[in-house]
PDB file of C-alpha atoms in Angstrom:
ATOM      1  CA  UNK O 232      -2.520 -21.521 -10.866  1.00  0.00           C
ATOM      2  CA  UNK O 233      -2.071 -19.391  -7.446  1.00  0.00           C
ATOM      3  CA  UNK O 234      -0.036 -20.926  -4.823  1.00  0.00           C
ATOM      4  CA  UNK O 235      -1.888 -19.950  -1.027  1.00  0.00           C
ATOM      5  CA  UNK O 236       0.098 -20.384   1.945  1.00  0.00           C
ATOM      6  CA  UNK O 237      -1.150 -21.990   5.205  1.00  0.00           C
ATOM      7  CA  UNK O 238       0.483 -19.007   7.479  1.00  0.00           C
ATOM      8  CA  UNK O 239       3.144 -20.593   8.754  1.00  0.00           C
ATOM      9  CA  UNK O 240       5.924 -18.875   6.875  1.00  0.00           C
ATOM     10  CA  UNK O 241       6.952 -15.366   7.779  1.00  0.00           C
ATOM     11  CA  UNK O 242       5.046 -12.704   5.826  1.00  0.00           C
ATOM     12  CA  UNK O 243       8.712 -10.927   4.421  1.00  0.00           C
ATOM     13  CA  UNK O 244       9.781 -14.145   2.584  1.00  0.00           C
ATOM     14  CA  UNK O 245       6.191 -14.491   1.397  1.00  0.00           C
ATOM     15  CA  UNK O 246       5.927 -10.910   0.037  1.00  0.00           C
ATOM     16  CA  UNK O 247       9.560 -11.272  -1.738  1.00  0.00           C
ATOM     17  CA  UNK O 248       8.475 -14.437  -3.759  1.00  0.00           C
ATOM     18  CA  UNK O 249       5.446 -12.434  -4.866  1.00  0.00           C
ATOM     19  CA  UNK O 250       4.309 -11.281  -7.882  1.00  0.00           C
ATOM     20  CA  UNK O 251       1.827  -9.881  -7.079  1.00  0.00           C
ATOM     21  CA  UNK O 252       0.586  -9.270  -3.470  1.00  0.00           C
ATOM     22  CA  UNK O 253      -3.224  -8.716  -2.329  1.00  0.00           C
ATOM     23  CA  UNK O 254      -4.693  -6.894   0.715  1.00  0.00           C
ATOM     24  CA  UNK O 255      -8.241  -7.422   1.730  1.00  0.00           C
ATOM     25  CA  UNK O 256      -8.284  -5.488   4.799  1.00  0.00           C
ATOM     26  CA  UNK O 257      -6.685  -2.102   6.735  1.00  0.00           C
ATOM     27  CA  UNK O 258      -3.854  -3.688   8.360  1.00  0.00           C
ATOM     28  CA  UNK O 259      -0.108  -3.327   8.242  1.00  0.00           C
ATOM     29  CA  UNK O 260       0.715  -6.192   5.470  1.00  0.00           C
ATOM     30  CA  UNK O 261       0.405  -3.344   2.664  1.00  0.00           C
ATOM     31  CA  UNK O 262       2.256  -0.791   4.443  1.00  0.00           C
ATOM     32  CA  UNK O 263       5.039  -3.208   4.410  1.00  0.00           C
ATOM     33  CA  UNK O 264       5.021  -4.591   0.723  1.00  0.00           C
ATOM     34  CA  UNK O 265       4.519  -0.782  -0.727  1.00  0.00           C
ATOM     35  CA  UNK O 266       7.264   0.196   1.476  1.00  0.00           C
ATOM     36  CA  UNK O 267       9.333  -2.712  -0.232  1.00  0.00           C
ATOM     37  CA  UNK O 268       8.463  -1.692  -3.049  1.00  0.00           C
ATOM     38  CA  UNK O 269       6.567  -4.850  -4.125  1.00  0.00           C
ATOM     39  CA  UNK O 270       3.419  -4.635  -6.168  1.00  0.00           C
ATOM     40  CA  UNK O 271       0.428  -4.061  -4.254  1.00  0.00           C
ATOM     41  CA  UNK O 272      -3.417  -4.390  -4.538  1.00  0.00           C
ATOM     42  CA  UNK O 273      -5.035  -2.914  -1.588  1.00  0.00           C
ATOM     43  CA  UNK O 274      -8.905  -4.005  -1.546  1.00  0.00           C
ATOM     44  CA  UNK O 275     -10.835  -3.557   1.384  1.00  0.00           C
ATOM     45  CA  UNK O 276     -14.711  -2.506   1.473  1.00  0.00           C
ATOM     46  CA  UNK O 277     -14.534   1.125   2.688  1.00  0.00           C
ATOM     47  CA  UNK O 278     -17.990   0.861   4.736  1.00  0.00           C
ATOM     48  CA  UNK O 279     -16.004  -1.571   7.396  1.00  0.00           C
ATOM     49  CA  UNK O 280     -12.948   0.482   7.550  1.00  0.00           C
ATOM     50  CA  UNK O 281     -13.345   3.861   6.592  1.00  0.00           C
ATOM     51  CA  UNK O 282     -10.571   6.692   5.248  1.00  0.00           C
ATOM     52  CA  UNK O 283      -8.994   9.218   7.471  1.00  0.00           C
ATOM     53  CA  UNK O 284      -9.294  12.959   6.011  1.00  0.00           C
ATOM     54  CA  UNK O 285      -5.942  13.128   5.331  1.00  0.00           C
ATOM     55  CA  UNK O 286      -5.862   9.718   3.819  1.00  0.00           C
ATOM     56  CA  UNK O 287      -8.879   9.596   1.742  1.00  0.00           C
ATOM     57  CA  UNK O 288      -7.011  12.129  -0.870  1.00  0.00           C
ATOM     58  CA  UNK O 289      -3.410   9.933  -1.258  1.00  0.00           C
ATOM     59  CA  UNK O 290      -6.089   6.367  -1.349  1.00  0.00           C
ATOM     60  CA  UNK O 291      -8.108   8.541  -4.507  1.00  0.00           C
ATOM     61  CA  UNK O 292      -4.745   8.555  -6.219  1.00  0.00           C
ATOM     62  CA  UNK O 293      -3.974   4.683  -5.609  1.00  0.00           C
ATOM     63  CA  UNK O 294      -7.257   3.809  -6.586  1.00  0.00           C
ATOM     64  CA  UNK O 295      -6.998   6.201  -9.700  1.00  0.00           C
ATOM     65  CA  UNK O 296      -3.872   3.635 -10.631  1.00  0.00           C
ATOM     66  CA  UNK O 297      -5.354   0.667  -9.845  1.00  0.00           C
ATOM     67  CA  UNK O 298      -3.643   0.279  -6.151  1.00  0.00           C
ATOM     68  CA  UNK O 299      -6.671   0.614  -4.447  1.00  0.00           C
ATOM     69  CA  UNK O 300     -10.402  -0.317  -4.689  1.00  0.00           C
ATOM     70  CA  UNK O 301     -13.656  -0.774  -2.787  1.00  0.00           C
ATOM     71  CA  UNK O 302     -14.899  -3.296  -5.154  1.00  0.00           C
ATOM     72  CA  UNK O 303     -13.704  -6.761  -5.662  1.00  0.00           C
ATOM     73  CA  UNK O 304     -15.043  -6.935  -8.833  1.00  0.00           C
ATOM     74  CA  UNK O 305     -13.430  -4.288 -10.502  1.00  0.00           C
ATOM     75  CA  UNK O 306     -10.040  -5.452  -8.228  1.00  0.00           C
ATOM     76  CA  UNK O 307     -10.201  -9.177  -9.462  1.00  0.00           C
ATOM     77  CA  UNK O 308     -11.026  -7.233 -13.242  1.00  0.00           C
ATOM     78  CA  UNK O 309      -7.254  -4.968 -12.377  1.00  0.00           C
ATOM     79  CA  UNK O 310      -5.460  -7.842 -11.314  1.00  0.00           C
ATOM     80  CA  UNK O 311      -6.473 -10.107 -14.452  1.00  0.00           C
ATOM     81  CA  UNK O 312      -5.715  -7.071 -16.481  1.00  0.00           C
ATOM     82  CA  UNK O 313      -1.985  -7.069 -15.025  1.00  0.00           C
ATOM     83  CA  UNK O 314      -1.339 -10.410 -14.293  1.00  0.00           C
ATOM     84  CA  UNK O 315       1.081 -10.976 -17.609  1.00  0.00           C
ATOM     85  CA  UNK O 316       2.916  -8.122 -17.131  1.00  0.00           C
ATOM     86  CA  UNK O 317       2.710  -6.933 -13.117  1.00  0.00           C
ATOM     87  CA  UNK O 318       6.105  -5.474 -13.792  1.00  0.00           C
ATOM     88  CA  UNK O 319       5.182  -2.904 -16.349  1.00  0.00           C
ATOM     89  CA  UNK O 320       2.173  -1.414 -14.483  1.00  0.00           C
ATOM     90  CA  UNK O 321       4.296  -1.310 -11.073  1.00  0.00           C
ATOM     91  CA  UNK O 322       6.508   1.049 -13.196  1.00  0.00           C
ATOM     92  CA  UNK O 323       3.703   3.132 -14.768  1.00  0.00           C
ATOM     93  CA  UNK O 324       4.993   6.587 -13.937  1.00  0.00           C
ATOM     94  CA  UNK O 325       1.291   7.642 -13.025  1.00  0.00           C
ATOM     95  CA  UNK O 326       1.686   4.425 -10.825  1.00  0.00           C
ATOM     96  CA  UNK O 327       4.863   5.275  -9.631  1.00  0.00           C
ATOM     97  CA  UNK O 328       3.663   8.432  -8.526  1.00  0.00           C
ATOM     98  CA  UNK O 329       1.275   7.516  -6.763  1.00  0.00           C
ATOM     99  CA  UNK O 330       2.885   4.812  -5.087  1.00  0.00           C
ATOM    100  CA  UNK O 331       5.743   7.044  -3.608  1.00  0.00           C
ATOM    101  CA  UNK O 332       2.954   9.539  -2.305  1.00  0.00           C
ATOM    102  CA  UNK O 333       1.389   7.182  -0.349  1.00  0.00           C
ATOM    103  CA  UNK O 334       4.764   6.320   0.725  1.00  0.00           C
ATOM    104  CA  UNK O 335       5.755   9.540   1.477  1.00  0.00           C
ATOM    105  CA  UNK O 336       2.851   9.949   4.202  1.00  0.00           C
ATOM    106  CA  UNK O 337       2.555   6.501   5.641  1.00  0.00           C
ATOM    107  CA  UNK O 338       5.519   4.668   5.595  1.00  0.00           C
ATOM    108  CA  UNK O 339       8.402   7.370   4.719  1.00  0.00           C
ATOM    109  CA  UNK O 340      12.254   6.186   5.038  1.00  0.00           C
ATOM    110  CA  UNK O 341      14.084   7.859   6.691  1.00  0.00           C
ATOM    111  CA  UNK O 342      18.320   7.683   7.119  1.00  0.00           C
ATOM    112  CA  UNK O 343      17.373   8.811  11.369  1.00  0.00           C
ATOM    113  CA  UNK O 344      13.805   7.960  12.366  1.00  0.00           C
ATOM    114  CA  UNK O 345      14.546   8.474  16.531  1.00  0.00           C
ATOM    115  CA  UNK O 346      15.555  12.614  15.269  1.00  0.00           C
ATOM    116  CA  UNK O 347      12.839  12.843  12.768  1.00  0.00           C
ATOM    117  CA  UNK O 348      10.097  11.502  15.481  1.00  0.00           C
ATOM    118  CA  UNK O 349      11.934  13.834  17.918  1.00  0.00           C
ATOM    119  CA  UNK O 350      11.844  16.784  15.376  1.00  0.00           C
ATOM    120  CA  UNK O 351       7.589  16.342  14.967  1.00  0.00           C
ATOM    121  CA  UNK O 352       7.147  15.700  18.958  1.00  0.00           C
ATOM    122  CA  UNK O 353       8.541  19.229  19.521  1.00  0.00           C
ATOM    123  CA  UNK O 354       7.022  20.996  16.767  1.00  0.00           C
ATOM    124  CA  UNK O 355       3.456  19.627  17.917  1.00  0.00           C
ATOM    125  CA  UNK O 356       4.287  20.439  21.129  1.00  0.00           C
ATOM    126  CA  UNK O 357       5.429  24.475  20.347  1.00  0.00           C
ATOM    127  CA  UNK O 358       1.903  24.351  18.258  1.00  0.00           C
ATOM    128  CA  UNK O 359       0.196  23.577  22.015  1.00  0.00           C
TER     129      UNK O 359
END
C-alpha cells in the first residue's frame, strides 16, 4: 500500500511524512531530503543525465550503499529489501558515511553561508 500524491501539497511536508523518499531524476528534490536527513533513493538512468567528474566519485559511494542506482530493477530490488526496516539501513554507518559525503560537497550547512560564498569567490578569484 503506497500513498501517491497529486502535487498539490508542498514537497517539505511531503518529504517529512516519508518513509522512504524516491528520486527518478537529477533535480533538486534529493538534495533537499538528504540534506534533511530523510532517507533517500536516488534513481535516475545515467545515459539522460550524466555525472560531473567530481561527482561521479561521491555518487560510486551512494550507489555502493544502496543511495544511488542506474537501474530500476536493482532500485525497486533495494527498496523491497529495506522497506521493513528503512530506519536501520539509513543508520548503516557505511550508509551514514556516505550520506554525509555527499552532503559535505553538495548541500553542506553551514552556521554563515553569505561569508563562506564570499570566502570561495575570492579564493577563485586570487587563483585567476
Amino acid at each position: 500500500k503506497v500513498d501517491l500524491d497529486d502535487g498539490q501539497r508542498p514537497i517539505l511536508d511531503l518529504l517529512t511524512e516519508s518513509r522512504l523518499f524516491i528520486t527518478t531524476n537529477n533535480g533538486t528534490t534529493f538534495l533537499e531530503s538528504i540534506f534533511l536527513d530523510l532517507p533517500t533513493v536516488i534513481f535516475w538512468n545515467t545515459e539522460m543525465w550524466s555525472l560531473t567528474k567530481i561527482a561521479k566519485p561521491v555518487f560510486e559511494r551512494l550507489s555502493a550503499v544502496g543511495v544511488f542506482f542506474d537501474n530500476p530493477l536493482e532500485a525497486a530490488r533495494h527498496v523491497s529489501e529495506v522497506w521493513d526496516d528503512v530506519g536501520s539501513w539509513w543508520a548503516d554507518t557505511d550508509v551514514r558515511k556516505a550520506v554525509e559525503a555527499f552532503s559535505f560537497e553538495f548541500c553542506r550547512r553551514s552556521p554563515d553561508v553569505v561569508d563562506e560564498v564570499r570566502r570561495v569567490l575570492v579564493e577563485v578569484g586570487a587563483h585567476r
